[in-house]
Amino acid sequence: MAQSEISKPIHVILDGDNYSLWAQGMCGFLKGHKLWLYVTGQRHPPTQQNDETEDAFALRLEDWDGVNYQIITWLRNTSTPSVSMEFGGYDTAKDVWDMLASRYAGSDGAREHHLMVTLYQLRQDPGERITAFHSRMRFLWDQLAASEPVINQLLNRSHLPTVNQAVNDLVREETRLKSHRSSQPHTTVLATPVSVDPTVIVPPKGHDKRCSNKKNSHLICAFCKHRGHTIDQCNMRAHILQRSVALTASESVQVPSSSASNPTLSVTPGISSEWFLDSACCNHMTDNPHLTSAHTPLVLPTITTANGSAMTVSHVGSISTPNLSVSDVFCVPKLHLNLLSVGQLTELGLNLFFSSRGCLVQDSWTGQIVGTARKVGRLFELTSLHFPSSSVSASVIAASASIELWHSHLGHVSLPRIQTLVSRGLLGSVSSSPFDCMPCQLGKQPALPFNNSESIASATFDLIHSDVWGPSPVPTTQYSKAIKVFRSDNAREYRQTDFSTILKHYGTIFHTSCAGTSQQNGRAERKLRHILDTVRALTNAASTPVSFWGEAALTAVYTINRCPSPVVQNTTPYERLFGTAPNYSLLKVFGCVCFVLLQPHERTKLQPRSQLCCFLGYGLEEKGYRCYDPVAKRLRVSWHVVFWEHKMFYSLPSFSAGNDDSQADPLPNLFPEILSPSVESVNSISDESPSADPSSDVSPTTDPTFDESPLSAPAANPINTTAPEPRRSHRVSTLPSHLRDFHCFSAFATLHEPHTFCEASSDPLWQQAMKEKLDALLKTGTWDLIDLPTGKSAIGCKWVYKIKTRSDGTVDRYKARLVAKGFTQEYGIEYEETFAPVARLSSIRTLIAVSASRHWPLFQIDVKNAFLNGELTEEVYMQLPLGFSQPLGFSHKVCRLRRALYGLKQAPRAWFAKFSSTISQHGFSASSYDSALFFRRSDHGITLLLLYVDDMIITGDDVQGIQDLKRFLGQHFEMKDLGPLSYFLGLEVSSSSDGYYLTQAKYTSDLISRAGITDSKIVDTPIEYNNRLNTHDGEPLPDATLYRQLVGSLVYLTVTRPDISYAIHIVSQFMAAPRSLHYAAVFQILRYLKGTLFHGLHFSSQSSLTLQAYSDADWVGDPTDRRSTTGYCFLLGDSLISWRSKKQSDLGIDCSTAVPIHCDNRSAIQIAHNDVFHERTKHIEIDYHFVRHHLLQGTLQLRSVSSQDQLADIFTKPMPPGRFRDLISKLKLVSLHPT
């Protein structure tokens, strides 16, 4: 028979236990067919010879592969499926054979024991021939002879084994356990009380002699595992049974026979040197009262034994003997046995390995064996246990100074409050060793009490009591609750008209304390003092810079809310608010050393994986820890943090209080540090930060953003470091009154919007928002559930979450939007045209200006699910959205979209087509100047509607027409009437008797808060005078993302801030490759906005409707390409409605009346009026024809204006502060909160 026709060469099937028999058969078969060399590896795969052709080599390689895979097929066909599944990944017969040999040809003690037990239990079967029985026995003896017993090395390895080694060891252990279970005697031991004195468990004399009996050397005891006897002859077993009976008699407790294996019941009185491992014991326990470092717990725990009786703990201490060293040991006087808790050992980072020979205790950090235990019967008696000094875990440290650690965790809270938490079982075991806390003494020491004063003022107003508490909290942004009563003292700050008006508007009752009765507002005063005391204690203990007081205050409030308070019946404020106890395991020591895991993009493969930081508190919006990075000089919020709570960050030599580098800029910053452009600017900046001691050794900067120090100077002109320090002003600078609400505005910006469906699905508010959206989708018939047609693809979708706020920052609603992933659509198949007009921003300002001049009201209406009204003509399929509960059997369906969804390419166009066709039925026409502006004239007046996607502004003098329009839209679309216009596209609109104000205060506040410069210097102009930036100024930024984000946000701010248009025009030119000085210019703009937070456009009600325009251009102002910057602005009466700053611009105006254009260049006016051209004017010839055409028509008038009155100057060049303030005043850019 040919080899290829043989499917099973032998009849033995390898199942793991019969490897020797299988291997002998396969070895004989392969040798008989002269194929054994393929298995041993002596016949290697062929290699191509120098003179051999490719075809000949391919033929030889194919022959070798055929034989190789034929052998692998035989090995697979003679193995069970579970064994053959392990063949994957092996390409040669040698690799497969070696794997099987290493896995199933084990020669350790387990296999030897299995063979010996099999030989011991070997019996001749009835009717079996002597020769057959002898063959079976001889086969076992041969296997035993080939086996070399070794000690199980898996538990003693200091390094982890490979996967194959671990699998091999587990297979052998499984074999040993099966043989051990098969050899266990079914013997029941009865515990009978007898009067026998207990003794130490040791093998009796003569035990070893019995084991060495050569006559019975083939016998193995199943109890002690020694040779020479069986279990019924084992003296050690009999000795242990005697001892167990004696223990039962001494305790006078009748227990079942299995109690001998329960260490909680096997209590041995009088023995103090033996320690037994117990997995059912909650803590180390002993009756020995002589414990070192003994202390009494705040609350004495009660130990409950297996029979239900209770024992009390007298004190807690440590044990230190030549063979044992453990801490946190309970002294239980009624206990008569020393017990080591297995669970407590594992909490210390130790791994315990139990086997039939005993137990090994291994340090999981170093891999060292730190303890051993021998198996005595069914108990494990400890022989030694010592912790290496280099691997003492944090738990051991916590156990030795637990009350001090909890005192630091909880923000230096008082001891009675810790005792309250301990009594509730929230902190575990806490010792009561007395200690002194210097930070508490320094930060909380009160004045000594005075005697009760009985004196009375002799005259009225001789003595006045006053206090100020604030600022006011803003709870509605987090819990959506209204303030019902606001209580404060009688401070003037709360008596201002604006504040009282706000309280009345929201229906809040204003309670004040009586004059001279500060006790009526004592709760606020006491809590403020409590917070400040805690802040002082935290900063003193951690030695942090004073600039971190804000982080300390946040941490103080965080821990105070998690400590019991007598005001709320000794529960915690957190528990009263959320209904559940806080998790105290997350608390850490303020100011300690910590290590934050870096993101993959922040490091290379050879750089450290974490960054040394200082722990400053807990995440406000994220579930993580706030850590200060001294290198990047910014806060990191991360969950992946490792703490060294026994070390304070500012106690390290590199970051001590005397180190200037760590103190130069301790404030966290989210952006790279800015290089100063000149020495003068360096001096001005240094006035704001603490100056270094001239005699101190200043270390190089640790900022990784730039390679050179900003203070470096040429060698020819070295800076004199011994120069006297310039005089500093001691005048206390205060913010203007209109900036006092800045931090209140910042508080509104801390609302958290989820980024994923999993995050949103855990919040009931977002769950309700998603449910409402899905209900709306189903109500409008947005899709049909069908099977995906062949050849079609379904696009994906995702949820987008947005918190809609009002102009004052309060929450309007939580909006969840289902967005289709339209970027995967194919043009020509799933969409065609995509353009859809929206209202121009200049149209919005013009509409507001006209409404102010004519005293028209402005109304705002929002269309719910606007895009769902658009009907699709294309065939578009979408996957089922997350959270959609599809009917049974519909999980494989897709959505055939019938209506437009957000994200689809054609969705805006479909919605606009639907809206324009609908509103035209009501008599409205689209404006020829702005397709999103619709109007209707009637006998009663005019009605105008301006559409921006799904937001509308309605105005006009036809009051009845406005009401009819609202009613008509409500019949065709699902509308939401928002009342008078107040907040539109991030623009805040406020009205008064003198007109409308258009601002972006909230947007500006949010931008400044994100930039992290709320405490930076305030400047007078957005760009320095005569500051001409070019593409090569400064050093390149390593990451331009932050620069682009800031500039992009500032561009939208120009909608209401023409004063920063030129500055934004300049910094926008360097988006591709920004440099350090460009970044400094961006911060200049932000500092200017910080001082003009509430500036905005004023549309006067006294303004006329005369259109005026100003234009100007600088002369080759760009130093890079020598091109001019053109600027223009349009005013409707006194109201600024349009402006621009650009290198190239065009002017396209078409109106029924002449528009005067003011220009300060007489040559330009003369060229426009006269038909004179030459070579130098050809570049303006095209624009000239356009302007001249309108001059001849009379629609334009060119007027000369002096440079002092040229309003367009602000859009073409930097201005000094005085000139800049004059121009923005003429442009009607005013502040809503003038100083």
Short mmCIF file of N, CA and C in Angstrom, two decimals, residues 683-691 1017:
data_model
loop_
_atom_site.label_atom_id
_atom_site.label_comp_id
_atom_site.label_asym_id
_atom_site.label_seq_id
_atom_site.Cartn_x
_atom_site.Cartn_y
_atom_site.Cartn_z
N ASN A 683 11.02 92.32 30.61
CA ASN A 683 10.98 93.05 31.87
C ASN A 683 9.56 93.33 32.30
N SER A 684 8.70 93.62 31.34
CA SER A 684 7.31 93.91 31.70
C SER A 684 6.60 92.67 32.19
N ILE A 685 6.95 91.52 31.61
CA ILE A 685 6.32 90.28 32.06
C ILE A 685 6.83 89.89 33.42
N SER A 686 8.12 90.11 33.66
CA SER A 686 8.68 89.69 34.95
C SER A 686 8.10 90.47 36.10
N ASP A 687 7.51 91.63 35.83
CA ASP A 687 6.89 92.39 36.92
C ASP A 687 5.71 91.66 37.51
N GLU A 688 5.13 90.73 36.77
CA GLU A 688 3.93 90.06 37.24
C GLU A 688 4.24 88.81 38.03
N SER A 689 5.42 88.25 37.88
CA SER A 689 5.76 87.01 38.54
C SER A 689 6.80 87.26 39.61
N PRO A 690 6.90 86.39 40.62
CA PRO A 690 7.90 86.56 41.67
C PRO A 690 9.30 86.57 41.07
N SER A 691 10.10 87.51 41.49
CA SER A 691 11.46 87.62 40.96
C SER A 691 12.38 86.69 41.72
N LYS A 1017 -2.63 89.45 32.53
CA LYS A 1017 -2.65 90.90 32.46
C LYS A 1017 -3.66 91.38 31.43
#
